[in-house]
Amino acid sequence: MSTPYPFTAIVGQDDLRLGLLLNAVSPAVGGVLVRGEKGTAKSTAVRALAALMPEVSVVPGCRFSCDPASPDPACPDGPHAEAAGVSRAARTVELPVGASEDRLVGALDIERALSEGVKAFEPGLLADAHRGILYVDEVNLLHDHLVDLLLDAAAMGASYVEREGVSVRHAARFLLVGTMNPEEGELRPQLLDRFGLTVEVAASRDTDERVEVVRRRLAYDDDPEGFAARWAAEETALRERIAAARALLPRVVLGDGVLRQIAATCAAFEVDGMRADIVMARTATALAAWAGREEVTADDVRQAALLALPHRRRRNPFDAPGLDEDKLDQTLDEAAGDEGQGNDDDPDPGPDGGGDGGGGGGVPPQADGDRTPPQGSEGDDTPSQAPDSAPDAPGRSAGAEQQPVAAAEPFRTKMLSVPGLGEGAAGRRSRARTAHGRTTGAVRPQGALTKLHLSATVQAAAPHQRARGRSGRGLVVRRDDLRQATREGREGNLVLFVVDASGSMAARQRMSAVKGAVLSLLLDAYQRRDKVGLVTFRGKEAEVALPPTSSVDAAAARLESLPTGGRTPLAAGLLKAHDVLRVERLRDPSRRPLLVVVTDGRATGGPEPVALAERAARLHQAEGTASVVVDCESGYVRLGLAGELARELGGTAVTLDELRADSIAGLVKDVTAAGRAA
């Protein structure tokens, strides 16, 4: 086994180390999520923590790590007779992103079931992690079905397995630690809330600190054991401090004053539910024990808020994590004053403790204005800000470049999906053959058997038992009897947005509505686990504003800063999208694309712009690309150009109003690639 990098040798990253150490002191804090760019020692720190965790006493021979002082009465290996326990190091169990459901929760021991005719349970990673650390690297890339299982286990402290005739329940209490790079996509809110604390890490910009990081890493790579030996004294001292803090923890007093500060802080930042209050209380108590104190102070509450609240105040995936520290200090001061005055002097401070109406779950005041148009957006005499109720003037499409406008409020969109049955990555958009989902049948395996269809295998083998000379309880099974389960679920797609940013879209009201619609579709893509890309076109050319990525946040940020103006090179936008999809088909052939063109359908600039756009659209139709055109045309007179573009693409055209899920207008659910809209 390789020698882990010493925890005490990590340079900087104070918040990261503190978050991990607080969980070592009090596992009830609930784990930690480490967010940050690549190469910032996230995984190194988590793996180094295992060496500092106190040993655990377990029942000898129990595969589920039962505590001999209070064994689990429902343990599958029980009941356990009274016996002296054995001590072992706390385990750090890593859950790979591509793990199967069986590997996580366990499953029927197929070999014993078929050969001996008995039901035997083979434990999974949740059993291994009981009373230890469950570490998920790149947790934001974890498949949804595994996330659901983690949520259940984290909520109940136990794992329940009901499958293939096996009914098993075992304890599964573990310290959940996840690391992620936000550029690759965000976590579901339900899983975010299961992490007690969150810390943001970034590479130091201090030259001396960076030099020391490199120096220590090179020394470790040259001689891991020798490097660890040089830090052994510091590791021992830290391990003893953790043990002392654990011993002190039950004696720490959480007074009514600090408890009021905790409640006031959670109310002021409008976090959902009561878990944040409980986590803050446990974290503040652990901070006091770590400092060697028997009483929680206001400073402990403040530090606990900075660790426990940032990831809980996000209202949607486009909100930036973090807290307004000025508002936090004001809330703590007011809560402390209320405690001293008996709440008599302030009749109604409001839910945010400051009466300033900031709201927004702790978003700084300046962030709230990002969704509203600038002061000059109404009544200006510039063409870009004229009302959009009249037909578009011919000269407007060739207008000068306008400054970016804010997006309108996003809304829930109707379901858009790719027709047919795909085989892409697990997600929530289009029908697909997946490794996880409802079982639809059984087939002979073409290669290695990955998911056994037990009943079909037994049915195939049963008629041949006498001819094979079966004796005893076991079933005589041969390779030809094995059957692979076929399952159907949902896949995530590549949703490529092609957004018209030309002068004909530059009217304030229209472009704000268009951005709001694209933002709504991005939010839908986030919820359905899609990859997204963004192509924009205006003036004389098109550009890839964002190559295909899993980070919907990045697409929203590029959309927010998108300027408008100039002519409408529609053909260039479609050709650029064609190039992007061609590359992505080579890179990820199983992920099916969905092309979303957001335009009024006009094509201007250059020779024969309309004919060029039609030919570019037919390229997508020839390759069977599913497409939808979001028609942004408005006013009393409509030319219907977006509908003609949709027919050339072989897709469907919808208006901005029809895109809304609560719209009474009809919408084809499946975006066809065969021109059903004609």
XYZ file of C-alpha atoms in Angstrom:
678
model
C 0.000 0.000 0.000
C 1.397 3.413 -0.964
C 2.286 5.906 1.755
C -0.307 8.728 1.842
C 0.774 12.341 1.747
C 0.818 13.700 5.346
C -2.102 15.933 6.233
C 0.130 18.335 8.159
C 2.401 18.785 5.116
C -0.362 20.419 3.060
C 0.488 24.062 2.416
C -2.256 26.655 2.938
C -5.870 25.609 2.230
C -6.912 26.573 5.765
C -10.666 26.260 5.152
C -10.257 22.846 3.564
C -8.204 21.503 6.449
C -10.537 23.030 9.049
C -13.647 21.546 7.435
C -12.128 18.071 7.380
C -10.802 18.318 10.934
C -14.167 19.450 12.320
C -15.743 16.336 10.828
C -13.012 14.215 12.385
C -13.834 15.800 15.759
C -17.608 15.471 15.320
C -18.789 13.109 12.554
C -22.334 14.310 13.324
C -21.485 17.533 11.442
C -22.361 15.562 8.327
C -19.396 15.588 5.978
C -17.867 18.188 3.731
C -18.051 19.144 0.060
C -14.808 20.499 -1.382
C -15.299 22.732 -4.414
C -12.441 24.081 -6.449
C -10.351 24.118 -9.570
C -8.195 21.169 -10.526
C -4.797 20.754 -8.887
C -5.658 22.271 -5.496
C -4.947 19.241 -3.227
C -8.632 18.330 -2.771
C -8.164 14.577 -3.119
C -4.784 14.647 -1.368
C -6.273 16.243 1.757
C -9.226 13.853 1.912
C -7.060 10.759 1.589
C -4.638 12.132 4.183
C -7.477 12.566 6.699
C -7.906 8.793 7.076
C -4.567 8.487 8.900
C -5.802 10.939 11.550
C -9.132 9.249 12.298
C -9.309 7.327 15.604
C -9.454 3.556 15.401
C -12.826 1.821 15.659
C -13.731 -1.305 17.608
C -15.662 -3.891 15.575
C -17.224 -7.295 16.116
C -14.759 -9.943 14.871
C -15.814 -11.387 11.523
C -18.717 -8.940 10.986
C -18.734 -7.673 7.413
C -20.811 -4.666 8.472
C -18.445 -3.263 11.147
C -20.853 -3.589 14.071
C -19.808 -1.926 17.327
C -19.367 -4.653 19.994
C -20.676 -2.236 22.641
C -23.997 -1.830 20.764
C -24.258 -4.254 17.828
C -26.936 -3.693 15.207
C -29.814 -6.065 16.030
C -30.738 -6.204 12.318
C -27.195 -6.925 11.112
C -27.270 -9.576 8.343
C -24.260 -11.270 10.000
C -25.938 -11.227 13.433
C -27.105 -11.778 16.010
C -23.739 -11.203 17.631
C -22.843 -12.927 20.863
C -21.071 -10.922 23.534
C -17.387 -10.913 22.694
C -14.397 -8.623 22.910
C -14.089 -6.343 19.904
C -11.048 -5.898 17.732
C -9.651 -2.497 16.818
C -8.830 -1.445 13.298
C -8.194 1.793 11.461
C -11.215 3.729 10.230
C -11.742 2.998 6.550
C -11.802 5.473 3.706
C -13.936 3.907 0.997
C -13.846 5.533 -2.445
C -16.948 5.456 -4.605
C -15.961 5.591 -8.273
C -18.106 7.786 -10.508
C -18.808 4.823 -12.787
C -19.709 2.352 -10.013
C -22.718 0.116 -10.456
C -25.720 0.047 -8.167
C -24.812 -3.467 -7.031
C -21.314 -2.328 -6.077
C -22.706 0.500 -3.955
C -25.509 -1.199 -1.996
C -24.655 -4.883 -2.474
C -26.603 -7.614 -4.170
C -27.517 -11.261 -4.203
C -24.474 -13.524 -4.353
C -25.325 -15.035 -7.747
C -22.637 -17.711 -7.580
C -23.914 -19.158 -4.303
C -27.540 -18.779 -5.353
C -27.011 -20.842 -8.498
C -24.461 -23.355 -7.205
C -25.796 -23.931 -3.663
C -29.403 -22.844 -3.997
C -29.208 -20.402 -1.066
C -29.912 -16.694 -0.762
C -26.697 -14.959 0.259
C -26.070 -11.209 0.383
C -22.817 -9.740 -0.867
C -22.195 -6.373 0.872
C -21.411 -3.226 -1.110
C -19.454 -0.043 -0.504
C -22.046 1.383 1.900
C -21.379 -1.531 4.250
C -17.616 -1.056 3.938
C -17.936 2.662 4.735
C -20.015 2.194 7.909
C -18.302 4.061 10.778
C -15.709 5.415 8.352
C -15.375 7.824 5.431
C -17.188 7.511 2.109
C -15.229 9.571 -0.394
C -16.643 10.515 -3.792
C -14.206 12.220 -6.134
C -15.926 14.284 -8.850
C -19.197 13.865 -6.967
C -20.978 16.208 -9.389
C -20.466 13.639 -12.157
C -22.064 10.824 -10.161
C -24.998 9.126 -11.899
C -28.444 10.071 -10.671
C -29.406 6.571 -9.550
C -26.318 6.430 -7.307
C -27.109 9.890 -5.954
C -30.590 8.683 -5.000
C -29.147 5.716 -3.104
C -26.657 7.958 -1.307
C -29.466 10.327 -0.320
C -31.498 7.487 1.161
C -28.558 6.066 3.121
C -27.441 9.474 4.386
C -30.976 10.346 5.507
C -31.733 7.078 7.316
C -28.277 5.979 8.453
C -29.038 2.597 6.927
C -29.074 0.846 3.578
C -32.103 -1.124 2.424
C -31.784 -3.670 -0.359
C -34.957 -5.146 -1.847
C -34.151 -6.990 -5.046
C -33.945 -10.421 -6.678
C -35.620 -12.105 -3.706
C -33.212 -10.529 -1.205
C -34.438 -8.272 1.601
C -31.572 -6.836 3.653
C -31.161 -3.847 5.936
C -27.879 -2.847 7.547
C -26.485 0.244 9.267
C -24.665 2.720 7.009
C -23.511 5.755 8.980
C -20.507 7.359 7.376
C -18.705 10.641 6.919
C -19.597 11.765 3.393
C -16.777 13.676 1.709
C -17.043 14.839 -1.886
C -14.764 16.815 -4.160
C -15.767 18.547 -7.369
C -14.701 21.044 -9.986
C -17.643 23.470 -10.512
C -16.596 23.979 -14.145
C -17.850 20.447 -14.864
C -21.363 21.050 -13.560
C -23.200 21.539 -10.288
C -24.774 19.123 -7.831
C -28.457 18.484 -7.332
C -29.819 20.594 -4.432
C -30.922 17.475 -2.528
C -27.376 16.091 -2.453
C -25.877 19.500 -1.717
C -27.985 19.715 1.418
C -26.668 16.352 2.643
C -23.165 17.740 2.980
C -22.799 19.391 6.352
C -20.117 21.853 5.271
C -18.725 23.213 2.051
C -15.364 24.823 1.373
C -14.045 26.630 -1.683
C -10.405 26.036 -2.602
C -8.174 27.779 -5.106
C -4.480 27.773 -5.902
C -2.480 30.346 -3.969
C -1.288 33.433 -5.824
C 1.577 33.924 -3.357
C 4.901 33.040 -4.990
C 6.588 31.803 -1.818
C 3.657 29.552 -0.966
C 3.577 28.055 -4.459
C 7.317 27.394 -4.267
C 6.847 25.530 -0.979
C 4.019 23.442 -2.466
C 6.248 22.314 -5.333
C 9.224 21.696 -3.054
C 7.241 19.440 -0.712
C 5.542 17.564 -3.526
C 8.821 16.785 -5.258
C 10.317 15.618 -1.963
C 7.337 13.316 -1.395
C 7.501 11.867 -4.908
C 11.228 11.124 -4.509
C 10.856 9.334 -1.155
C 7.279 8.930 0.165
C 8.234 6.979 3.282
C 11.101 9.289 4.200
C 8.921 12.365 3.636
C 6.138 10.918 5.810
C 8.669 10.106 8.546
C 9.774 13.745 8.676
C 6.191 14.779 9.370
C 5.401 11.939 11.786
C 5.694 14.128 14.902
C 3.266 16.722 13.529
C 0.845 13.963 12.480
C 0.944 12.430 15.947
C 0.345 15.806 17.607
C -2.622 16.506 15.342
C -4.057 13.038 15.971
C -3.809 13.621 19.729
C -5.495 17.012 19.397
C -8.397 15.407 17.508
C -8.738 12.788 20.258
C -8.695 15.499 22.944
C -11.334 17.527 21.106
C -13.535 14.440 20.770
C -13.253 13.826 24.501
C -14.118 17.459 25.251
C -17.037 17.627 22.826
C -19.759 16.222 25.168
C -18.940 18.915 27.751
C -19.240 21.882 25.371
C -22.177 24.139 26.263
C -24.341 25.649 23.533
C -26.013 28.569 25.287
C -29.387 30.078 24.442
C -27.719 33.262 23.188
C -25.604 31.576 20.535
C -28.499 29.270 19.668
C -30.602 32.364 18.970
C -27.793 33.719 16.771
C -27.762 30.465 14.818
C -31.528 30.528 14.276
C -31.505 34.218 13.328
C -28.705 33.665 10.809
C -30.477 30.782 9.083
C -33.699 32.774 8.960
C -31.947 35.854 7.578
C -30.362 33.919 4.735
C -33.660 32.096 4.019
C -32.218 28.600 3.874
C -34.724 25.805 3.313
C -35.692 23.483 6.147
C -34.060 23.106 9.553
C -30.982 21.064 8.639
C -28.848 24.202 8.357
C -29.660 25.206 11.954
C -28.716 21.764 13.245
C -25.504 21.600 11.222
C -24.488 25.091 12.367
C -25.068 24.123 16.007
C -22.963 20.972 15.657
C -20.238 22.816 13.763
C -20.046 25.630 16.324
C -19.802 23.041 19.093
C -17.000 21.228 17.240
C -15.178 24.535 16.735
C -15.279 25.225 20.462
C -13.983 21.727 21.250
C -11.230 22.105 18.642
C -10.176 25.344 20.341
C -10.177 23.628 23.751
C -13.147 25.596 25.109
C -16.255 24.348 26.888
C -18.523 27.146 25.686
C -19.543 28.201 22.174
C -18.876 31.842 21.287
C -20.225 34.231 18.647
C -16.996 33.763 16.669
C -17.731 30.026 16.519
C -21.203 30.774 15.172
C -19.796 33.108 12.531
C -17.247 30.535 11.355
C -19.916 27.827 11.354
C -22.149 29.977 9.139
C -19.346 30.513 6.616
C -18.895 26.747 6.366
C -22.489 25.511 6.602
C -24.606 28.040 4.690
C -23.049 29.007 1.313
C -24.237 25.888 -0.520
C -27.688 26.030 1.088
C -28.645 29.542 -0.013
C -28.495 28.802 -3.751
C -31.963 29.133 -5.255
C -30.999 27.855 -8.697
C -27.819 26.581 -10.389
C -26.990 30.055 -11.700
C -26.657 31.624 -8.254
C -23.078 32.104 -7.149
C -22.266 30.358 -3.858
C -21.140 32.420 -0.924
C -22.439 34.701 1.819
C -22.651 38.425 2.291
C -20.354 38.716 5.310
C -21.535 42.229 6.167
C -25.093 40.953 6.396
C -23.885 38.002 8.471
C -22.153 40.297 10.974
C -25.203 42.553 11.173
C -27.488 39.577 11.820
C -25.252 38.196 14.561
C -25.007 41.601 16.250
C -28.769 42.128 16.148
C -29.459 38.633 17.480
C -27.017 39.249 20.330
C -28.721 42.597 21.056
C -32.158 40.978 21.021
C -30.989 38.435 23.560
C -29.684 41.148 25.867
C -32.793 43.343 25.554
C -35.394 40.630 25.681
C -36.596 41.559 22.175
C -38.433 44.631 23.526
C -36.740 47.448 21.622
C -37.148 46.147 18.099
C -40.797 45.461 17.292
C -40.218 43.622 14.008
C -36.722 43.430 12.519
C -37.949 41.251 9.643
C -36.789 37.830 8.550
C -33.351 39.036 7.497
C -32.679 40.765 10.789
C -31.865 44.055 9.084
C -35.148 45.308 7.659
C -33.433 46.187 4.416
C -35.508 43.807 2.317
C -32.375 42.229 0.874
C -33.812 38.712 0.868
C -32.642 36.513 -1.906
C -31.170 33.875 0.373
C -28.178 35.988 1.322
C -27.339 37.296 -2.132
C -25.445 40.602 -1.905
C -27.704 43.572 -2.807
C -25.816 44.322 -6.013
C -26.543 40.804 -7.300
C -30.281 41.373 -7.163
C -30.072 44.103 -9.771
C -28.552 41.819 -12.357
C -31.959 40.692 -13.558
C -33.387 44.191 -14.092
C -32.730 46.376 -17.153
C -30.539 49.471 -16.749
C -32.201 52.730 -15.819
C -32.084 53.999 -19.385
C -33.849 50.990 -20.867
C -37.208 52.732 -20.957
C -37.819 55.978 -22.827
C -34.363 56.236 -24.453
C -34.357 57.542 -27.992
C -31.836 54.984 -29.262
C -33.214 52.454 -31.770
C -32.189 49.491 -29.635
C -34.503 50.603 -26.858
C -37.634 51.357 -28.864
C -40.764 49.329 -28.066
C -40.988 46.065 -29.951
C -44.725 46.098 -30.536
C -44.449 47.413 -34.089
C -43.089 45.453 -37.047
C -39.306 45.419 -37.206
C -37.901 48.170 -39.375
C -35.664 46.971 -42.197
C -32.762 49.091 -41.015
C -32.782 47.722 -37.508
C -31.141 44.395 -38.439
C -28.050 46.243 -39.542
C -27.857 48.483 -36.482
C -24.727 49.102 -34.454
C -23.680 46.780 -31.659
C -25.679 47.253 -28.462
C -24.623 46.634 -24.878
C -25.743 43.350 -23.267
C -29.173 43.383 -21.674
C -30.294 41.407 -18.644
C -32.322 38.235 -19.084
C -35.994 38.146 -18.193
C -37.101 35.941 -15.330
C -36.687 32.237 -16.245
C -39.707 29.952 -16.383
C -40.439 26.233 -16.490
C -40.265 24.983 -20.068
C -42.106 22.205 -21.806
C -40.376 18.912 -22.373
C -38.225 18.683 -25.509
C -36.756 15.270 -26.276
C -34.955 13.433 -29.043
C -37.091 10.745 -30.745
C -36.180 7.081 -30.813
C -34.241 5.007 -28.304
C -30.703 6.096 -27.534
C -27.788 4.559 -25.656
C -26.191 7.663 -24.192
C -25.141 8.751 -20.720
C -27.712 8.452 -17.957
C -29.900 11.523 -17.645
C -33.518 12.671 -17.664
C -34.417 13.806 -21.158
C -34.844 11.170 -23.887
C -35.686 7.465 -23.855
C -32.635 5.226 -23.924
C -31.268 1.789 -23.208
C -29.416 2.195 -19.950
C -27.688 0.097 -17.341
C -30.198 1.366 -14.791
C -33.933 1.732 -15.197
C -36.926 -0.508 -15.603
C -36.224 -3.996 -16.914
C -37.881 -4.497 -20.284
C -36.646 -7.959 -21.243
C -33.708 -10.309 -21.558
C -31.282 -11.195 -24.345
C -28.277 -13.443 -24.804
C -25.141 -11.493 -23.868
C -23.006 -10.500 -26.849
C -19.865 -10.038 -24.757
C -19.164 -10.017 -21.054
C -22.262 -10.390 -18.888
C -22.863 -7.118 -17.034
C -26.411 -7.414 -15.655
C -27.840 -10.877 -15.118
C -31.556 -11.421 -15.673
C -31.947 -14.066 -12.995
C -35.421 -15.406 -13.758
C -34.714 -15.624 -17.499
C -31.456 -17.478 -16.783
C -33.219 -19.952 -14.496
C -35.970 -20.486 -17.085
C -33.362 -21.168 -19.771
C -31.468 -23.668 -17.595
C -34.435 -25.438 -15.940
C -35.480 -27.748 -18.827
C -31.986 -29.271 -19.040
C -31.377 -30.236 -15.410
C -32.159 -33.944 -15.775
C -30.062 -34.245 -18.937
C -27.163 -32.543 -17.141
C -27.337 -34.986 -14.253
C -28.275 -32.490 -11.570
C -28.080 -33.712 -7.987
C -28.605 -31.684 -4.834
C -29.998 -28.188 -4.462
C -27.724 -26.367 -6.894
C -28.769 -25.508 -10.434
C -26.531 -26.693 -13.258
C -26.014 -23.595 -15.380
C -23.975 -23.299 -18.548
C -22.798 -20.304 -20.496
C -25.598 -20.614 -23.054
C -28.196 -20.298 -20.277
C -27.083 -16.839 -19.135
C -29.366 -13.954 -20.037
C -28.553 -10.257 -20.015
C -31.215 -7.896 -18.654
C -32.268 -5.101 -21.000
C -33.338 -1.905 -19.306
C -34.900 1.330 -20.415
C -34.433 4.669 -18.718
C -33.593 8.224 -19.708
C -30.449 9.673 -21.203
C -28.856 13.095 -21.147
C -28.359 14.764 -24.511
C -26.093 17.397 -25.973
C -28.274 20.503 -26.224
C -26.577 22.929 -28.601
C -28.039 26.427 -28.548
C -27.661 28.575 -31.672
C -28.655 32.098 -30.646
C -29.348 34.977 -33.034
C -27.658 38.109 -31.609
C -28.136 40.324 -34.661
C -29.647 43.778 -34.860
C -33.135 42.415 -35.521
C -32.983 40.914 -32.023
C -31.533 44.019 -30.401
C -34.756 45.589 -29.160
C -34.535 45.639 -25.386
C -37.807 43.893 -24.731
C -37.181 41.187 -27.294
C -33.585 40.337 -26.374
C -34.424 40.297 -22.692
C -37.222 37.815 -23.398
C -34.951 35.733 -25.634
C -32.268 35.517 -22.963
C -34.890 34.585 -20.417
C -36.090 31.760 -22.666
C -32.567 30.427 -23.230
C -31.867 30.706 -19.508
C -35.032 28.679 -18.869
C -33.888 26.014 -21.325
C -30.469 25.968 -19.653
C -32.104 25.395 -16.292
C -34.105 22.562 -17.839
C -30.873 21.113 -19.267
C -29.267 21.275 -15.821
C -32.154 19.366 -14.274
C -32.082 16.744 -17.035
C -28.302 16.201 -16.846
C -27.484 17.378 -20.370
C -24.298 18.725 -21.828
C -24.776 22.160 -23.328
C -23.023 24.305 -25.911
C -23.607 27.837 -27.169
C -23.129 29.209 -30.698
C -23.978 32.845 -31.424
C -24.140 34.689 -34.740
C -24.275 38.398 -35.626
C -22.554 40.848 -37.948
C -20.576 38.839 -40.482
C -19.791 35.621 -38.621
C -20.708 33.066 -35.997
C -18.657 31.993 -33.000
C -18.638 29.190 -30.458
C -19.344 31.151 -27.302
C -19.082 27.972 -25.222
C -17.873 24.553 -26.412
C -20.015 21.616 -25.222
C -19.663 21.246 -21.463
C -21.472 19.888 -18.427
C -21.266 23.286 -16.720
C -24.613 24.961 -17.323
C -23.421 27.847 -15.132
C -20.761 28.722 -17.694
C -23.350 28.836 -20.468
C -25.558 31.132 -18.394
C -22.615 33.457 -17.749
C -21.767 33.663 -21.470
C -25.404 34.338 -22.286
C -25.584 37.163 -19.759
C -22.693 39.024 -21.386
C -23.869 38.466 -24.971
C -23.998 41.758 -26.971
C -26.258 42.276 -29.976
C -26.181 44.198 -33.250
C -25.297 43.936 -36.914
C -26.656 41.774 -39.695
C -28.006 38.229 -39.431
C -25.561 35.581 -40.786
C -27.967 32.703 -40.147
C -26.112 30.340 -42.487
C -22.854 30.958 -40.617
C -24.540 30.079 -37.326
C -25.959 26.828 -38.678
C -22.653 25.845 -40.306
C -20.756 26.562 -37.097
C -23.233 24.374 -35.213
C -22.712 21.651 -37.803
C -18.951 21.747 -37.183
C -19.445 21.542 -33.414
C -21.782 18.558 -33.707
C -19.434 16.785 -36.132
C -16.589 16.972 -33.618
C -18.823 15.920 -30.735
C -20.059 12.871 -32.654
C -16.461 11.690 -32.859
C -15.724 12.540 -29.247
C -18.917 11.177 -27.682
C -20.802 9.125 -30.290
C -23.405 7.731 -27.894
C -24.696 11.147 -26.788
C -27.428 12.274 -29.168
C -27.689 15.987 -29.983
C -30.651 18.333 -29.789
C -30.239 21.532 -31.813
C -32.116 24.552 -30.431
C -32.068 27.554 -32.788
C -33.278 30.790 -31.186
C -34.056 33.313 -33.940
C -36.741 35.230 -35.792
C -35.711 33.369 -38.960
C -34.286 36.332 -40.851
C -31.116 35.943 -42.902
C -29.260 39.042 -44.141
C -25.775 39.957 -45.270
C -23.704 38.526 -48.104
C -24.885 37.053 -51.416
C -28.040 34.929 -51.301
C -28.254 34.748 -47.484
C -31.618 32.966 -47.499
C -30.522 30.242 -49.941
C -27.312 29.679 -47.975
C -29.277 29.344 -44.745
C -31.611 26.800 -46.343
C -28.691 24.691 -47.576
C -27.036 24.833 -44.144
C -30.282 23.744 -42.509
C -30.613 20.769 -44.862
C -27.168 19.560 -43.745
C -28.569 19.050 -40.257
C -31.672 17.354 -41.626
C -29.583 14.974 -43.733
C -27.666 13.835 -40.639
C -30.867 13.253 -38.665
C -30.185 15.912 -36.060
C -33.233 16.529 -33.895
C -33.978 20.234 -33.866
C -36.371 22.873 -32.611
C -36.599 26.518 -33.667
C -37.690 28.972 -30.984
C -39.507 31.677 -32.968
C -38.656 35.095 -31.511
C -40.636 37.126 -34.024
C -43.047 39.567 -32.431
C -45.363 42.387 -33.432
C -48.613 42.557 -35.361
C -47.099 41.492 -38.664
C -45.221 38.172 -38.637
C -43.402 36.747 -41.637
C -43.273 33.124 -40.437
C -39.605 32.769 -41.358
C -38.804 30.661 -38.282
C -41.387 28.085 -39.351
C -39.778 27.844 -42.804
C -36.382 27.349 -41.161
C -37.807 24.562 -38.986
C -39.122 22.770 -42.077
C -35.691 22.958 -43.714
C -34.139 21.542 -40.540
C -36.764 18.818 -40.388
C -37.731 19.929 -36.899
C -40.377 21.858 -35.016
C -40.998 25.580 -34.521
C -42.373 26.939 -31.254
C -43.007 30.487 -30.132
C -41.724 31.902 -26.881
C -45.217 31.604 -25.406
C -45.576 27.978 -26.487
C -42.267 27.156 -24.815
C -43.749 27.734 -21.383
C -44.876 24.612 -19.549
C -48.030 26.367 -18.360
C -48.972 27.586 -21.830
C -52.316 26.406 -23.205
C -50.855 26.338 -26.713
C -50.045 22.898 -28.084
C -46.471 21.699 -28.412
C -45.159 18.530 -30.024
C -43.447 16.647 -27.188
C -40.848 14.883 -29.282
C -38.767 17.087 -31.551
C -38.775 15.122 -34.774
C -35.966 14.994 -37.263
C -38.269 14.009 -40.127
C -40.207 17.211 -40.651
C -43.501 16.381 -38.965
C -44.120 20.080 -38.405
C -44.766 20.608 -42.107
